[in-house]
Amino acid sequence: MSKNVIYEKLVEIVGKERVSSEDFELYAYSRDLSPAKPKLASFVVRPEKAEEVAEIVKLANEHKTPIYVRGCGCSHWAAWLPLKGGILLDTTSMDGIVAVDEENLTAVVECGCTWFKLMEELQKKKLTYLSSEMGGPAMTIGGSVIKAGGGPYGTCKFGFHGQMDVLGFEVVLPTGEMVKTGSWVMPNVVPFRREGLGPDLTGLLIGSEGIFGIITKIALRVRPLPEHEGFLYFDFADWENVVKVGDAVTRCVGDEMAYSLDCGESVAEPGKVGVRIYIFGYDKKIIKYRKNKVRELCIENNGKEGDAKRASEFFNKVVSGLPDIFASGVWHFAATGAVPIHKIPKFVHAWREIIKKHDFTKSTFGAWAFPRGWTIYAHLLYSELTEYEKLMVVSDELNKKFFEIGFVPYGIGGPEGLQPYIKRRWGQYYKWIRKIKHSLDPNNILQPGILVEGDREC
Amino acid sequence: MLIEDYKEQIYNCGRCGYCIGAYLNHTCPSRFIAGFESSTGRGRMLIAQALLEGKLEYSENLVFMLYTCFLCGACSTKCELAAKIKIVEITKAMRSDSLNSGIQLEKLVPGAKAIIEHHNIYNEPSEKRTAFLTSDIKISEKASLLYFPGCVITFRYSNIARNALKILNMANIDVTVLGEEEWCCGNPLYFMGMTEAAKKIAQHNVEKIREKGAKTVLTSCAGCYRAINQDYKKILGQPLPFNVVHITQFLDKLVNEGSIILRKSSLKKITYHDPCEIGRYFKIYEEPRRIIQNVPNLDFVEMPKHGDNSWCCGGGGSVNIVHTYQALKVGELRIIEAKETGAKTLVTACPSCVQMLELASKRKRTGMKIIDISELVLDALRT
Ligand SMILES: Cc1cc2nc3c(=O)[nH]c(=O)nc-3n(C[C@H](O)[C@H](O)[C@H](O)COP(=O)(O)OP(=O)(O)OC[C@H]3O[C@@H](n4cnc5c(N)ncnc54)[C@H](O)[C@@H]3O)c2cc1C
Ligand code: SF4
Ligand code: SF4
């Protein structure tokens, strides 16, 4: 089928103003946060509602044309780059806040709504959501949730998005049908509970990187705004002691002592680990108690207390945007994934060795705690014009080493993400995901080449 | 290609999307009207990379897209947190490069021609440049202060110039003008990337200002202020023999020194619109607000989008010439925001903003009065 026919049909569905196949437009949509090389779609389309998304998916099936789904495009695993061309579906025209239910403490948003926009709306009602990433103002809730995102903000207590916060989805399946998940499925029931309907199909979609369906709406748990908060900053001379603090803070599972625990060592100051802690709650006395308790813990483990402003300034800007992020170069998160609570030191040693071997001077090893684990990452800053090749070598070595030691990748993405490192290791599990993918998406329409490779090429 | 000069910055875009903002469709007016990624700072950096790598060539449609950018600077301000990329300058360089590659949008030709041939954007005769100087205004032949009204004020909003000059007269400040010798400041030519033609203009105006013996150039137009203050230095490659001051800075100083005393205002509730070219470009935010706050009992309310987060009036970047209807939509959004504050009058400090917002106000039937800050000050001096 010719390109023109697909273009015309897309125009029929969304209108002329919302489709483009201009070469410059395709370049504008050709890269994400990762160092992956540009990939070009054939069309970009901006639907405004779920029904249009469903029509586009049906059209793609009819013409066996791939669809790649993009929120604000700032994720970092080449997880939406149009590897095989086709239609790039930009969700950002669906950015509404559908409802905030103050009684049930839920919010329903369209997939292209940003966390920041939701946060501002919730604050007007003295509410907030918890668990969030540090991806800045433009990250969409759809993109964030579908990749099971989670940053240092709130994760120590609440884990990644999806562990507690996501109550259900409205989703367009890869064959174009629209379904809802969670209690939303039931007639006359609002989205307030995820479980109780057989297997957790909301969970199937979280972390799926868009290969099982296009999320159009999301129901989220919200909470009253914390009334009190406390910040602490500590320096440690080794990671062993930091691990002890992380262990103690997350030991009373469900009643973690801190809300955020974020740690980092930079190449510039080897062996020095800065730890930022955020504690919040609704009772002043409890916050005071927890803050003192965490402080005691840090001191017991040889931490040296520093200016708490270093923590408050960081956490207060996590959602709105951290400053000077590219002052020393463009970002790349290599070797990002989760490890059990006691396992950090081995990774730090590996990172130090590889960075030293290549004399890579702009890097940080970071970790943030979640209940009984850490997300660790090797943050690399580079100049695209002069350090690209070196970056790719260092990144590859770090990825290989971290997988060899044993960690769970945080995001997987495409062949220029972490996909090449997991395929061999997943064995039967990989085949299982592929089977699900084939049964849901027989034409391999949605995100082909992302997360798993498909059997049939579009 | 001029964008070569910005190569390092172009490749330092980390694609974070900060420039797009949290309100994805309401942070950048270009994205608001065009909707696609190419209308954002980030998208343009990727297009610039493709142009630099020879993968992409300029086309008429690409140039049309470049003219959805109001050069308002909202994206650059956001990028201050990320890579500090001069997105506006790079967009202008792309416009220049496209022109050098032989693509000029037809809609832009008459305006450019008028400036080059008649030295103003309206094709008016030079003699009309002094028409605003009514007999009740005192002007010296030579003075250390020169008032530069610019084309929009001279030919369409001469009341702004008269108000400004009357205030100066009331404060006994000696002032001169270029009169018939004044040429368009060249701002639209910079927007269109016509740097050679703009250079000629800069040379002429600087020479004539020098001849008048002026040490300070005062203007009420945000566009003239930016062009003379920023572009002239760059294009002429040397410092200017005079300072450039915007009327908001000047009046703020007069109020501060007690040279003029603001007594009372006949205005009801007002709001203030930050013109992009003095706001985000030069951070002139406090001065107009201080003036307003110095008017006793004046009820002032901010719009949600103000200061660095202000929303363009729709008049920037020559977009209104190429995408007239869409540019108006941008202005309409602004006037609705102003109306929603409950204000009856919108005060601003640029004739182009006055023009766009008046039009938007008429179309939206808001009934709001749009005035320049000099009118507010004169009113407070007289009442
Ligand atoms: C400065 C900075 C810091 C960052 N820090 C963090 C961090 O702490 N933690 C973290 O997790 N990430 C982080 N990121 C990465 C990024 O912010 C997140 O990945 C963010 O959640 C991506 O949102 P997005 O809208 O850009 O998603 P996109 O990049 O557009 O998409 C992400 C994935 O979701 C899919 N997708 C998007 N929308 C839908 C939908 N509606 N239905 C189905 N699939 C969809 C895409 O195909 C892709 O696979 C950071 C980024 C930056 C720039
Ligand atoms: S804010 Fe700056 S660095 Fe980030 S995407 Fe926009 S232009 Fe690039
Ligand atoms: S200058 Fe203004 S209109 Fe142009 S891209 Fe930046 S924010 Fe958008």
PDB file of N, CA, C and O in Angstrom, chain B residues 277-319:
ATOM      1  N   GLU B 277      10.482  41.029  24.329  1.00  0.00           N
ATOM      2  CA  GLU B 277      11.804  41.565  23.990  1.00  0.00           C
ATOM      3  C   GLU B 277      12.403  42.473  25.059  1.00  0.00           C
ATOM      4  O   GLU B 277      13.569  42.835  24.966  1.00  0.00           O
ATOM      5  N   ILE B 278      11.623  42.862  26.045  1.00  0.00           N
ATOM      6  CA  ILE B 278      12.288  43.517  27.187  1.00  0.00           C
ATOM      7  C   ILE B 278      12.262  42.583  28.391  1.00  0.00           C
ATOM      8  O   ILE B 278      13.122  42.653  29.252  1.00  0.00           O
ATOM      9  N   GLY B 279      11.269  41.684  28.426  1.00  0.00           N
ATOM     10  CA  GLY B 279      11.131  40.763  29.558  1.00  0.00           C
ATOM     11  C   GLY B 279      12.180  39.670  29.524  1.00  0.00           C
ATOM     12  O   GLY B 279      13.261  39.805  30.080  1.00  0.00           O
ATOM     13  N   ARG B 280      11.849  38.609  28.825  1.00  0.00           N
ATOM     14  CA  ARG B 280      12.777  37.473  28.835  1.00  0.00           C
ATOM     15  C   ARG B 280      14.160  37.822  28.278  1.00  0.00           C
ATOM     16  O   ARG B 280      15.161  37.293  28.714  1.00  0.00           O
ATOM     17  N   TYR B 281      14.216  38.767  27.333  1.00  0.00           N
ATOM     18  CA  TYR B 281      15.511  39.102  26.737  1.00  0.00           C
ATOM     19  C   TYR B 281      16.386  39.929  27.677  1.00  0.00           C
ATOM     20  O   TYR B 281      17.593  39.800  27.685  1.00  0.00           O
ATOM     21  N   PHE B 282      15.771  40.846  28.417  1.00  0.00           N
ATOM     22  CA  PHE B 282      16.590  41.748  29.250  1.00  0.00           C
ATOM     23  C   PHE B 282      16.159  41.747  30.709  1.00  0.00           C
ATOM     24  O   PHE B 282      16.653  42.557  31.494  1.00  0.00           O
ATOM     25  N   LYS B 283      15.218  40.906  31.048  1.00  0.00           N
ATOM     26  CA  LYS B 283      14.742  40.780  32.436  1.00  0.00           C
ATOM     27  C   LYS B 283      14.236  42.118  32.998  1.00  0.00           C
ATOM     28  O   LYS B 283      14.431  42.439  34.172  1.00  0.00           O
ATOM     29  N   ILE B 284      13.618  42.909  32.130  1.00  0.00           N
ATOM     30  CA  ILE B 284      13.013  44.156  32.628  1.00  0.00           C
ATOM     31  C   ILE B 284      11.609  43.786  33.146  1.00  0.00           C
ATOM     32  O   ILE B 284      10.619  43.885  32.424  1.00  0.00           O
ATOM     33  N   TYR B 285      11.584  43.304  34.346  1.00  0.00           N
ATOM     34  CA  TYR B 285      10.327  42.890  34.976  1.00  0.00           C
ATOM     35  C   TYR B 285       9.944  43.812  36.141  1.00  0.00           C
ATOM     36  O   TYR B 285       8.788  44.135  36.325  1.00  0.00           O
ATOM     37  N   GLU B 286      10.963  44.177  36.911  1.00  0.00           N
ATOM     38  CA  GLU B 286      10.698  44.946  38.132  1.00  0.00           C
ATOM     39  C   GLU B 286      10.299  46.389  37.828  1.00  0.00           C
ATOM     40  O   GLU B 286       9.430  46.952  38.488  1.00  0.00           O
ATOM     41  N   GLU B 287      10.974  46.964  36.822  1.00  0.00           N
ATOM     42  CA  GLU B 287      10.782  48.396  36.556  1.00  0.00           C
ATOM     43  C   GLU B 287       9.317  48.756  36.289  1.00  0.00           C
ATOM     44  O   GLU B 287       8.771  49.631  36.959  1.00  0.00           O
ATOM     45  N   PRO B 288       8.646  48.082  35.328  1.00  0.00           N
ATOM     46  CA  PRO B 288       7.247  48.476  35.098  1.00  0.00           C
ATOM     47  C   PRO B 288       6.378  48.222  36.330  1.00  0.00           C
ATOM     48  O   PRO B 288       5.457  49.000  36.620  1.00  0.00           O
ATOM     49  N   ARG B 289       6.687  47.182  37.061  1.00  0.00           N
ATOM     50  CA  ARG B 289       5.858  46.866  38.241  1.00  0.00           C
ATOM     51  C   ARG B 289       6.076  47.908  39.346  1.00  0.00           C
ATOM     52  O   ARG B 289       5.147  48.264  40.071  1.00  0.00           O
ATOM     53  N   ARG B 290       7.324  48.358  39.445  1.00  0.00           N
ATOM     54  CA  ARG B 290       7.587  49.408  40.456  1.00  0.00           C
ATOM     55  C   ARG B 290       6.818  50.682  40.099  1.00  0.00           C
ATOM     56  O   ARG B 290       6.240  51.332  40.970  1.00  0.00           O
ATOM     57  N   ILE B 291       6.800  51.007  38.799  1.00  0.00           N
ATOM     58  CA  ILE B 291       6.055  52.209  38.379  1.00  0.00           C
ATOM     59  C   ILE B 291       4.591  52.048  38.782  1.00  0.00           C
ATOM     60  O   ILE B 291       3.986  52.928  39.405  1.00  0.00           O
ATOM     61  N   ILE B 292       4.041  50.910  38.437  1.00  0.00           N
ATOM     62  CA  ILE B 292       2.616  50.660  38.722  1.00  0.00           C
ATOM     63  C   ILE B 292       2.352  50.737  40.227  1.00  0.00           C
ATOM     64  O   ILE B 292       1.383  51.359  40.676  1.00  0.00           O
ATOM     65  N   GLN B 293       3.240  50.114  40.987  1.00  0.00           N
ATOM     66  CA  GLN B 293       3.016  50.104  42.433  1.00  0.00           C
ATOM     67  C   GLN B 293       3.182  51.473  43.068  1.00  0.00           C
ATOM     68  O   GLN B 293       2.709  51.712  44.182  1.00  0.00           O
ATOM     69  N   ASN B 294       3.832  52.374  42.341  1.00  0.00           N
ATOM     70  CA  ASN B 294       3.990  53.731  42.862  1.00  0.00           C
ATOM     71  C   ASN B 294       2.774  54.616  42.607  1.00  0.00           C
ATOM     72  O   ASN B 294       2.726  55.751  43.058  1.00  0.00           O
ATOM     73  N   VAL B 295       1.821  54.105  41.861  1.00  0.00           N
ATOM     74  CA  VAL B 295       0.599  54.892  41.644  1.00  0.00           C
ATOM     75  C   VAL B 295      -0.329  54.581  42.822  1.00  0.00           C
ATOM     76  O   VAL B 295      -0.745  53.432  42.991  1.00  0.00           O
ATOM     77  N   PRO B 296      -0.634  55.584  43.644  1.00  0.00           N
ATOM     78  CA  PRO B 296      -1.440  55.311  44.838  1.00  0.00           C
ATOM     79  C   PRO B 296      -2.791  54.691  44.496  1.00  0.00           C
ATOM     80  O   PRO B 296      -3.435  55.083  43.515  1.00  0.00           O
ATOM     81  N   ASN B 297      -3.161  53.706  45.273  1.00  0.00           N
ATOM     82  CA  ASN B 297      -4.482  53.055  45.200  1.00  0.00           C
ATOM     83  C   ASN B 297      -4.814  52.392  43.872  1.00  0.00           C
ATOM     84  O   ASN B 297      -5.986  52.209  43.559  1.00  0.00           O
ATOM     85  N   LEU B 298      -3.804  52.118  43.087  1.00  0.00           N
ATOM     86  CA  LEU B 298      -4.099  51.446  41.816  1.00  0.00           C
ATOM     87  C   LEU B 298      -4.197  49.944  42.075  1.00  0.00           C
ATOM     88  O   LEU B 298      -3.301  49.352  42.676  1.00  0.00           O
ATOM     89  N   ASP B 299      -5.303  49.376  41.632  1.00  0.00           N
ATOM     90  CA  ASP B 299      -5.547  47.948  41.873  1.00  0.00           C
ATOM     91  C   ASP B 299      -4.842  47.144  40.776  1.00  0.00           C
ATOM     92  O   ASP B 299      -5.255  47.152  39.621  1.00  0.00           O
ATOM     93  N   PHE B 300      -3.775  46.477  41.134  1.00  0.00           N
ATOM     94  CA  PHE B 300      -2.952  45.744  40.154  1.00  0.00           C
ATOM     95  C   PHE B 300      -3.031  44.244  40.422  1.00  0.00           C
ATOM     96  O   PHE B 300      -2.895  43.792  41.545  1.00  0.00           O
ATOM     97  N   VAL B 301      -3.248  43.500  39.349  1.00  0.00           N
ATOM     98  CA  VAL B 301      -3.304  42.039  39.512  1.00  0.00           C
ATOM     99  C   VAL B 301      -2.433  41.393  38.430  1.00  0.00           C
ATOM    100  O   VAL B 301      -2.438  41.823  37.276  1.00  0.00           O
ATOM    101  N   GLU B 302      -1.662  40.366  38.823  1.00  0.00           N
ATOM    102  CA  GLU B 302      -0.802  39.668  37.866  1.00  0.00           C
ATOM    103  C   GLU B 302      -1.612  38.611  37.123  1.00  0.00           C
ATOM    104  O   GLU B 302      -2.509  37.979  37.694  1.00  0.00           O
ATOM    105  N   MET B 303      -1.249  38.385  35.885  1.00  0.00           N
ATOM    106  CA  MET B 303      -1.795  37.236  35.171  1.00  0.00           C
ATOM    107  C   MET B 303      -1.015  36.005  35.617  1.00  0.00           C
ATOM    108  O   MET B 303       0.146  36.130  36.014  1.00  0.00           O
ATOM    109  N   PRO B 304      -1.609  34.815  35.554  1.00  0.00           N
ATOM    110  CA  PRO B 304      -0.855  33.626  35.968  1.00  0.00           C
ATOM    111  C   PRO B 304       0.476  33.505  35.218  1.00  0.00           C
ATOM    112  O   PRO B 304       1.491  33.156  35.800  1.00  0.00           O
ATOM    113  N   LYS B 305       0.474  33.815  33.920  1.00  0.00           N
ATOM    114  CA  LYS B 305       1.726  33.747  33.164  1.00  0.00           C
ATOM    115  C   LYS B 305       2.349  35.130  33.134  1.00  0.00           C
ATOM    116  O   LYS B 305       1.892  36.001  32.381  1.00  0.00           O
ATOM    117  N   HIS B 306       3.367  35.314  33.939  1.00  0.00           N
ATOM    118  CA  HIS B 306       4.058  36.609  33.912  1.00  0.00           C
ATOM    119  C   HIS B 306       5.537  36.397  34.154  1.00  0.00           C
ATOM    120  O   HIS B 306       5.973  35.289  34.461  1.00  0.00           O
ATOM    121  N   GLY B 307       6.286  37.488  33.994  1.00  0.00           N
ATOM    122  CA  GLY B 307       7.740  37.372  34.155  1.00  0.00           C
ATOM    123  C   GLY B 307       8.303  36.388  33.139  1.00  0.00           C
ATOM    124  O   GLY B 307       7.890  36.374  31.977  1.00  0.00           O
ATOM    125  N   ASP B 308       9.212  35.551  33.589  1.00  0.00           N
ATOM    126  CA  ASP B 308       9.833  34.576  32.680  1.00  0.00           C
ATOM    127  C   ASP B 308       8.803  33.637  32.042  1.00  0.00           C
ATOM    128  O   ASP B 308       9.045  33.074  30.983  1.00  0.00           O
ATOM    129  N   ASN B 309       7.685  33.448  32.724  1.00  0.00           N
ATOM    130  CA  ASN B 309       6.664  32.525  32.204  1.00  0.00           C
ATOM    131  C   ASN B 309       5.605  33.222  31.366  1.00  0.00           C
ATOM    132  O   ASN B 309       4.567  32.631  31.062  1.00  0.00           O
ATOM    133  N   SER B 310       5.866  34.455  31.008  1.00  0.00           N
ATOM    134  CA  SER B 310       4.849  35.218  30.280  1.00  0.00           C
ATOM    135  C   SER B 310       4.540  34.581  28.911  1.00  0.00           C
ATOM    136  O   SER B 310       5.332  33.814  28.388  1.00  0.00           O
ATOM    137  N   TRP B 311       3.383  34.904  28.382  1.00  0.00           N
ATOM    138  CA  TRP B 311       2.934  34.376  27.099  1.00  0.00           C
ATOM    139  C   TRP B 311       2.985  35.483  26.060  1.00  0.00           C
ATOM    140  O   TRP B 311       2.512  36.599  26.323  1.00  0.00           O
ATOM    141  N   CYS B 312       3.547  35.197  24.914  1.00  0.00           N
ATOM    142  CA  CYS B 312       3.706  36.196  23.845  1.00  0.00           C
ATOM    143  C   CYS B 312       2.335  36.760  23.410  1.00  0.00           C
ATOM    144  O   CYS B 312       1.323  36.078  23.471  1.00  0.00           O
ATOM    145  N   CYS B 313       2.336  38.023  22.930  1.00  0.00           N
ATOM    146  CA  CYS B 313       1.089  38.662  22.480  1.00  0.00           C
ATOM    147  C   CYS B 313       0.673  38.159  21.101  1.00  0.00           C
ATOM    148  O   CYS B 313      -0.434  38.415  20.642  1.00  0.00           O
ATOM    149  N   GLY B 314       1.599  37.445  20.449  1.00  0.00           N
ATOM    150  CA  GLY B 314       1.312  36.957  19.094  1.00  0.00           C
ATOM    151  C   GLY B 314       1.976  37.826  18.039  1.00  0.00           C
ATOM    152  O   GLY B 314       1.901  37.522  16.842  1.00  0.00           O
ATOM    153  N   GLY B 315       2.630  38.901  18.483  1.00  0.00           N
ATOM    154  CA  GLY B 315       3.206  39.838  17.512  1.00  0.00           C
ATOM    155  C   GLY B 315       4.687  39.600  17.221  1.00  0.00           C
ATOM    156  O   GLY B 315       5.265  40.289  16.396  1.00  0.00           O
ATOM    157  N   GLY B 316       5.284  38.627  17.901  1.00  0.00           N
ATOM    158  CA  GLY B 316       6.732  38.446  17.760  1.00  0.00           C
ATOM    159  C   GLY B 316       7.146  37.636  16.546  1.00  0.00           C
ATOM    160  O   GLY B 316       6.350  36.898  15.959  1.00  0.00           O
ATOM    161  N   GLY B 317       8.410  37.818  16.173  1.00  0.00           N
ATOM    162  CA  GLY B 317       9.055  36.931  15.201  1.00  0.00           C
ATOM    163  C   GLY B 317       8.536  36.975  13.781  1.00  0.00           C
ATOM    164  O   GLY B 317       8.822  36.082  12.994  1.00  0.00           O
ATOM    165  N   SER B 318       7.747  37.989  13.445  1.00  0.00           N
ATOM    166  CA  SER B 318       7.129  38.111  12.113  1.00  0.00           C
ATOM    167  C   SER B 318       6.165  36.961  11.812  1.00  0.00           C
ATOM    168  O   SER B 318       5.801  36.744  10.658  1.00  0.00           O
ATOM    169  N   VAL B 319       5.730  36.247  12.814  1.00  0.00           N
ATOM    170  CA  VAL B 319       4.802  35.132  12.586  1.00  0.00           C
ATOM    171  C   VAL B 319       3.481  35.651  12.037  1.00  0.00           C
ATOM    172  O   VAL B 319       2.864  35.029  11.165  1.00  0.00           O
TER     173      VAL B 319
END
